[in-house]
CSV table of C-alpha atoms in Angstrom, one decimal:
chain,number,residue,atom,x,y,z
S,1,ILE,CA,244.3,166.2,26.5
S,2,LYS,CA,243.4,163.5,29.0
S,3,ASP,CA,245.8,162.0,31.6
S,4,ALA,CA,245.1,158.5,32.6
S,5,SER,CA,248.1,158.2,34.7
S,6,ALA,CA,247.8,157.7,38.5
S,7,SER,CA,250.2,160.6,39.2
S,8,ASP,CA,248.5,163.6,37.5
S,9,LEU,CA,251.5,164.0,35.2
S,10,LEU,CA,249.9,166.5,32.9
S,11,GLN,CA,248.6,168.5,35.8
S,12,SER,CA,252.1,168.7,37.3
S,13,MET,CA,253.4,170.1,34.0
S,14,GLY,CA,250.7,172.7,33.9
S,15,PHE,CA,248.7,171.4,31.0
S,16,THR,CA,245.6,170.6,33.0
S,17,SER,CA,243.9,172.0,36.1
S,18,GLY,CA,242.9,170.4,39.4
S,19,ASP,CA,239.2,171.3,39.2
S,20,VAL,CA,236.8,168.4,38.8
S,21,ALA,CA,233.1,168.0,38.3
S,22,VAL,CA,230.6,165.2,37.7
S,23,LYS,CA,230.8,164.4,34.0
S,24,ASN,CA,227.7,162.2,33.4
S,25,ALA,CA,225.3,163.5,36.0
S,26,PHE,CA,221.7,162.5,36.2
S,27,GLU,CA,219.0,164.7,37.5
S,28,ASN,CA,216.1,163.7,39.8
S,29,GLY,CA,214.4,167.0,40.7
S,30,ALA,CA,214.3,170.7,40.4
S,31,ARG,CA,214.5,173.7,42.7
S,32,SER,CA,213.2,177.3,42.5
S,33,ALA,CA,214.9,180.6,42.9
S,34,LEU,CA,215.5,181.9,46.5
S,35,PHE,CA,212.8,183.9,48.2
S,36,LEU,CA,212.8,186.0,51.4
S,37,ASP,CA,209.8,184.3,52.9
S,38,GLU,CA,208.2,180.9,52.8
S,39,THR,CA,204.7,181.9,53.9
S,40,GLN,CA,204.1,185.1,51.8
S,41,ALA,CA,202.4,185.0,48.4
S,42,ILE,CA,205.1,184.4,45.7
S,43,GLY,CA,203.6,187.0,43.4
S,44,ASP,CA,204.1,189.6,46.2
S,45,LEU,CA,207.7,188.5,46.7
S,46,LEU,CA,208.4,188.8,43.0
S,47,GLY,CA,206.6,192.2,42.8
S,48,LEU,CA,204.5,191.0,39.9
S,49,PRO,CA,201.6,193.3,38.9
S,50,THR,CA,199.8,190.3,37.5
S,51,SER,CA,200.7,186.9,38.9
S,52,PRO,CA,200.5,183.7,36.8
S,53,SER,CA,197.9,181.1,37.6
S,54,GLY,CA,196.8,177.8,36.2
S,55,THR,CA,198.0,174.3,36.4
S,56,VAL,CA,201.4,172.6,36.4
S,57,THR,CA,202.0,168.9,35.6
S,58,ILE,CA,204.3,166.7,37.7
S,59,GLU,CA,204.6,163.1,36.6
S,60,GLY,CA,201.3,163.4,34.7
S,61,GLU,CA,199.5,164.8,37.8
S,62,GLU,CA,198.0,168.3,37.5
S,63,ILE,CA,198.6,170.7,40.3
S,64,ALA,CA,196.7,174.0,40.6
S,65,ILE,CA,198.9,177.1,41.2
S,66,ALA,CA,198.2,180.8,41.7
S,67,LEU,CA,201.2,182.9,42.6
S,68,ALA,CA,198.9,185.8,43.7
S,69,THR,CA,197.9,183.8,46.7
S,70,ASP,CA,200.2,180.7,46.9
S,71,SER,CA,203.3,180.7,49.1
S,72,LEU,CA,206.2,178.3,48.9
S,73,ASP,CA,204.6,176.4,51.8
S,74,ASP,CA,201.3,176.2,50.0
S,75,LEU,CA,202.9,174.7,46.9
S,76,ARG,CA,204.9,172.2,48.9
S,77,ASP,CA,201.7,171.0,50.7
S,78,ARG,CA,199.7,170.8,47.5
S,79,ILE,CA,202.3,168.8,45.7
S,80,ASN,CA,202.7,166.4,48.6
S,81,ALA,CA,198.9,166.1,49.0
S,82,ALA,CA,198.6,164.9,45.4
S,83,GLY,CA,200.4,161.7,46.4
S,84,ILE,CA,202.5,161.4,43.3
S,85,SER,CA,204.5,158.2,43.5
S,86,GLY,CA,208.2,158.8,44.4
S,87,VAL,CA,207.8,162.6,44.4
S,88,THR,CA,208.3,164.8,47.4
S,89,ALA,CA,208.3,168.6,47.8
S,90,SER,CA,210.0,170.5,50.5
S,91,VAL,CA,210.9,174.1,51.4
S,92,THR,CA,214.6,174.4,52.2
S,93,SER,CA,216.5,177.4,53.6
S,94,VAL,CA,219.8,178.9,52.8
S,95,ILE,CA,221.6,181.5,55.1
S,96,ASP,CA,223.9,183.9,53.1
S,97,GLY,CA,225.5,186.8,54.9
S,98,GLY,CA,223.1,186.4,57.8
S,99,LEU,CA,220.0,186.6,55.5
S,100,THR,CA,217.8,183.5,55.4
S,101,GLN,CA,216.2,182.7,52.1
S,102,TYR,CA,213.9,179.9,51.0
S,103,ARG,CA,213.2,177.8,48.0
S,104,LEU,CA,210.9,175.1,46.8
S,105,GLU,CA,212.5,171.7,45.9
S,106,ILE,CA,210.7,169.0,44.0
S,107,GLU,CA,212.5,165.6,44.2
S,108,GLY,CA,211.9,162.3,42.5
S,109,THR,CA,211.2,163.4,39.0
S,110,THR,CA,212.2,165.8,36.2
S,111,ASP,CA,208.9,165.3,34.4
S,112,ILE,CA,207.6,168.8,35.1
S,113,THR,CA,205.7,170.9,32.7
S,114,ASP,CA,204.0,174.3,33.1
S,115,SER,CA,201.2,175.8,31.0
S,116,SER,CA,200.7,178.7,33.4
S,117,GLY,CA,204.1,180.5,33.4
S,118,ALA,CA,204.2,180.2,37.2
S,119,LEU,CA,207.2,177.8,37.4
S,120,GLU,CA,209.0,180.0,34.9
S,121,ALA,CA,208.4,183.0,37.1
S,122,MET,CA,209.8,181.0,40.0
S,123,ASP,CA,212.9,180.0,38.0
S,124,VAL,CA,212.0,176.3,38.3
S,125,LEU,CA,211.7,176.1,34.5
S,126,ASP,CA,213.2,178.3,31.7
S,127,SER,CA,211.3,179.7,28.8
S,128,GLY,CA,211.9,176.5,26.8
S,129,GLY,CA,210.5,174.3,29.6
S,130,GLY,CA,214.0,173.1,30.7
S,131,ILE,CA,214.9,172.8,34.4
S,132,VAL,CA,216.9,175.8,35.5
S,133,ASP,CA,218.5,174.4,38.7
S,134,ALA,CA,218.4,170.6,38.7
S,135,ILE,CA,218.8,168.5,41.7
S,136,ILE,CA,221.7,166.1,41.0
S,137,THR,CA,221.3,162.7,42.6
S,138,GLY,CA,224.2,160.7,41.2
S,139,ALA,CA,226.5,160.1,38.3
S,140,GLU,CA,227.4,157.4,35.8
S,141,SER,CA,230.4,156.4,33.8
S,142,ASP,CA,231.2,156.6,30.2
S,143,ALA,CA,229.9,153.7,28.0
S,144,PHE,CA,231.9,150.4,27.9
S,145,THR,CA,231.6,147.3,25.7
S,146,SER,CA,231.8,144.8,28.5
S,147,THR,CA,230.9,144.4,32.2
S,148,ALA,CA,233.3,141.5,32.8
S,149,THR,CA,236.6,142.8,31.2
S,150,SER,CA,238.9,145.0,33.3
S,151,VAL,CA,238.2,148.7,32.6
S,152,GLY,CA,241.9,149.3,32.0
S,153,SER,CA,241.9,146.7,29.2
S,154,LEU,CA,238.7,148.3,27.7
S,155,LEU,CA,240.5,151.7,27.7
S,156,GLY,CA,243.7,150.2,26.3
S,157,LEU,CA,245.8,151.4,29.2
S,158,GLY,CA,249.1,149.7,29.8
S,159,ASN,CA,249.3,151.2,33.3
S,160,ALA,CA,245.7,151.6,34.5
S,161,PRO,CA,245.0,153.9,37.5
S,162,SER,CA,244.2,152.6,40.9
S,163,GLY,CA,243.3,154.3,44.2
S,164,SER,CA,240.9,154.6,47.1
S,165,VAL,CA,238.1,156.9,45.8
S,166,THR,CA,235.6,158.5,48.2
S,167,ILE,CA,231.9,158.1,47.7
S,168,ALA,CA,229.7,160.0,50.2
S,169,GLY,CA,232.6,160.0,52.7
S,170,GLN,CA,233.2,156.3,52.3
S,171,ALA,CA,236.5,155.0,50.8
S,172,VAL,CA,236.3,152.4,48.1
S,173,ALA,CA,239.5,150.8,46.7
S,174,ILE,CA,239.4,150.4,42.9
S,175,ASP,CA,242.1,149.1,40.6
S,176,LEU,CA,241.2,149.6,36.9
S,177,SER,CA,244.0,147.1,35.8
S,178,THR,CA,241.9,144.3,37.3
S,179,ASP,CA,238.5,145.6,38.1
S,180,SER,CA,235.6,145.3,35.7
S,181,LEU,CA,232.4,147.3,35.9
S,182,THR,CA,230.8,144.4,37.7
S,183,ASP,CA,233.7,144.3,40.2
S,184,ILE,CA,233.4,148.1,40.9
S,185,GLN,CA,229.6,147.8,41.3
S,186,THR,CA,230.1,145.0,43.8
S,187,LYS,CA,232.8,147.0,45.8
S,188,ILE,CA,230.5,150.0,46.1
S,189,THR,CA,227.5,147.8,47.1
S,190,ASP,CA,229.6,145.9,49.7
S,191,ALA,CA,230.8,149.2,51.2
S,192,GLY,CA,227.3,149.7,52.5
S,193,ILE,CA,227.2,153.5,51.9
S,194,ALA,CA,223.9,154.8,53.4
S,195,GLY,CA,221.5,155.9,50.7
S,196,VAL,CA,223.8,155.0,47.8
S,197,THR,CA,223.3,152.3,45.2
S,198,ALA,CA,225.5,151.1,42.4
S,199,THR,CA,224.0,149.5,39.3
S,200,ILE,CA,225.0,148.7,35.7
S,201,THR,CA,222.8,150.1,33.0
S,202,SER,CA,222.7,148.7,29.4
S,203,GLY,CA,221.9,150.2,26.1
S,204,SER,CA,223.0,150.3,22.5
S,205,ASP,CA,225.1,152.7,20.4
S,206,ASP,CA,224.1,154.1,17.0
S,207,ASP,CA,225.3,150.9,15.3
S,208,GLY,CA,223.3,148.6,17.6
S,209,ASN,CA,226.3,147.4,19.7
S,210,SER,CA,225.7,146.8,23.4
S,211,GLU,CA,227.2,149.3,25.8
S,212,PHE,CA,227.2,149.4,29.6
S,213,ARG,CA,227.6,152.1,32.2
S,214,LEU,CA,228.3,152.1,35.9
S,215,ARG,CA,225.6,154.2,37.7
S,216,ILE,CA,226.1,155.6,41.2
S,217,ASP,CA,222.8,156.8,42.6
S,218,GLY,CA,222.1,158.6,45.8
S,219,THR,CA,225.0,161.1,45.9
S,220,SER,CA,227.1,163.4,43.9
S,221,ASP,CA,229.7,163.6,46.7
S,222,LEU,CA,232.5,161.9,44.7
S,223,VAL,CA,236.3,162.4,45.4
S,224,ASP,CA,238.8,160.9,43.0
S,225,ALA,CA,242.1,159.2,43.7
S,226,GLY,CA,244.7,158.3,41.1
S,227,ASN,CA,242.4,159.5,38.3
S,228,VAL,CA,240.2,156.4,38.8
S,229,LEU,CA,236.8,158.1,38.5
S,230,GLU,CA,238.0,160.4,35.7
S,231,SER,CA,239.2,157.4,33.7
S,232,LEU,CA,235.8,155.8,34.2
S,233,GLY,CA,234.2,159.0,32.9
S,234,VAL,CA,232.4,159.6,36.2
S,235,LEU,CA,234.3,162.9,36.8
S,236,GLU,CA,235.9,165.3,34.5
S,237,GLY,CA,238.0,168.5,34.6
S,238,SER,CA,241.4,167.9,36.1
S,239,ASN,CA,242.8,166.1,33.1
S,240,SER,CA,240.6,167.4,30.2
């Protein structure tokens, strides 16, 4: 069940919930598990009798790693010293219940492979090589067949949603009865939201037909109004 009304009719009747999440998220990085120290050897923090060592590959660049001696700070510095274009590594902290914990974050790529088992031990990658805790940097809409036709018409909606959605704290008024993907892209761009860009990506479906998506890059801080973002396919949950 999906409610494309502007008044959350199905939610008010109890058929759907109010919880929402990014539907078509895209990832641009990975983070490790949390550790109690940023300067101590990771192998010691994990209590490993034998710590993995070898090389990991980030965007095609090999990085030496040895958990018996390397700390989070060591790995951060080594990745940054490699000068991988568009990639940065940092150590961030989280305070939970008065306890400060640290993790390694690699931003700018998801092209990360590991032949040593070190990144798996750190929970950066799982046993199949997938990213365990991805860094989400944006979202995109469902696929549409036109960039110039109003989204409401493309969805076949007689009463298309409208509202002032919030992107990274900035309000953007969208009316799907009149706004096309290009119109929405222009509105987001004109809002001048720091660090956020809006683009339209193109591709083809299984039959070779052109399809287009609105992509919002630089934030996953998206708040819907009137079911606009959910109708676009950017968010999901409250009406599904």
